[in-house]
Amino acid sequence: MENVVVFEGMEALIWRLPDREHWAMFFQSWHQWEQNKPGRNVVWIGCDITQGIVPLTEEERNWRDVTGWCYQELTSRCSRVDRLWCGLAERIK
């Protein structure tokens, strides 16, 4: 299992530091780690907070926007993307 890293709760991590540049560098670093040795995998798990009613506060709207951007960035880098909804898996990529 030393070749697998799992980040769960991405939306909560992003809440602590909603900065796109920080996350772009963070994702790039882990992408490089994954590419440097065959068999390495990084698993990203996050809740989709980008749907529904737009938050009233600027802080929450920024968090939602940055989270959506991060998910798009991860999707572009990942070779596989699955969405789970009500316990049903849907392969997106």
Coordinates of C-alpha atoms in Angstrom, one line a residue:
M1 CA 0.0 0.0 0.0
E2 CA 3.0 2.3 0.0
N3 CA 2.3 3.1 -3.6
V4 CA -1.2 4.4 -3.0
V5 CA -2.0 7.8 -1.4
V6 CA -5.6 8.8 -0.6
F7 CA -6.8 12.3 -0.1
E8 CA -10.4 12.2 1.3
G9 CA -12.4 15.3 2.1
M10 CA -10.9 17.6 -0.6
E11 CA -13.7 20.2 0.0
A12 CA -12.7 20.5 3.7
L13 CA -9.0 20.8 2.8
I14 CA -9.8 23.5 0.3
W15 CA -12.0 25.4 2.8
R16 CA -8.8 25.8 5.0
L17 CA -6.9 27.4 2.1
P18 CA -9.1 28.4 -0.9
D19 CA -6.1 29.5 -3.1
R20 CA -6.0 28.2 -6.7
E21 CA -2.3 28.7 -7.1
H22 CA -1.6 26.7 -3.9
W23 CA -3.7 23.8 -5.1
A24 CA -2.3 23.9 -8.6
M25 CA 1.2 23.4 -7.2
F26 CA 0.0 20.7 -4.7
F27 CA -1.7 18.7 -7.5
Q28 CA 1.4 19.1 -9.7
S29 CA 3.7 17.8 -7.0
W30 CA 1.5 14.7 -6.4
H31 CA 1.2 14.1 -10.1
Q32 CA 5.0 14.1 -10.4
W33 CA 5.3 11.7 -7.5
E34 CA 2.8 9.4 -9.2
Q35 CA 4.6 9.5 -12.5
N36 CA 8.1 8.9 -11.0
K37 CA 7.6 5.2 -10.2
P38 CA 5.3 2.7 -11.9
G39 CA 2.4 1.5 -9.8
R40 CA 2.0 4.6 -7.8
N41 CA -1.5 6.0 -7.5
V42 CA -3.1 9.0 -5.9
V43 CA -6.8 8.8 -5.1
W44 CA -8.7 12.1 -4.7
I45 CA -12.1 12.0 -2.9
G46 CA -14.3 15.0 -2.5
C47 CA -18.0 16.0 -2.1
D48 CA -19.5 18.0 -5.0
I49 CA -20.5 21.3 -3.3
T50 CA -20.8 23.1 -6.7
Q51 CA -24.4 22.4 -7.3
G52 CA -27.5 23.8 -5.6
I53 CA -28.2 27.2 -4.1
V54 CA -25.4 29.7 -4.4
P55 CA -24.1 30.7 -0.9
L56 CA -24.9 34.1 0.4
T57 CA -21.5 35.0 1.9
E58 CA -18.5 35.9 -0.3
E59 CA -16.3 33.5 1.7
E60 CA -18.5 30.5 0.9
R61 CA -19.0 31.5 -2.7
N62 CA -15.2 31.7 -3.1
W63 CA -14.8 28.3 -1.5
R64 CA -17.4 26.8 -3.8
D65 CA -15.7 28.4 -6.9
V66 CA -12.2 27.3 -5.9
T67 CA -13.5 23.8 -5.1
G68 CA -15.1 23.6 -8.5
W69 CA -11.9 24.8 -10.2
C70 CA -9.9 22.2 -8.2
Y71 CA -12.2 19.4 -9.2
Q72 CA -11.8 20.5 -12.9
E73 CA -8.0 20.6 -12.5
L74 CA -7.9 17.1 -11.0
T75 CA -10.2 15.8 -13.7
S76 CA -7.9 17.0 -16.4
R77 CA -4.9 15.4 -14.7
C78 CA -6.5 12.1 -13.7
S79 CA -6.7 9.0 -15.9
R80 CA -9.9 7.9 -14.3
V81 CA -12.8 9.8 -12.7
D82 CA -15.8 8.2 -11.0
R83 CA -18.9 10.0 -9.5
L84 CA -20.8 8.3 -6.8
W85 CA -24.4 9.4 -6.3
C86 CA -26.7 7.7 -3.8
G87 CA -24.4 4.7 -3.8
L88 CA -24.4 4.3 -7.6
A89 CA -21.1 4.7 -9.4
E90 CA -20.8 6.5 -12.7
R91 CA -17.6 6.5 -14.7
I92 CA -17.0 10.0 -16.1
K93 CA -13.5 9.5 -17.5

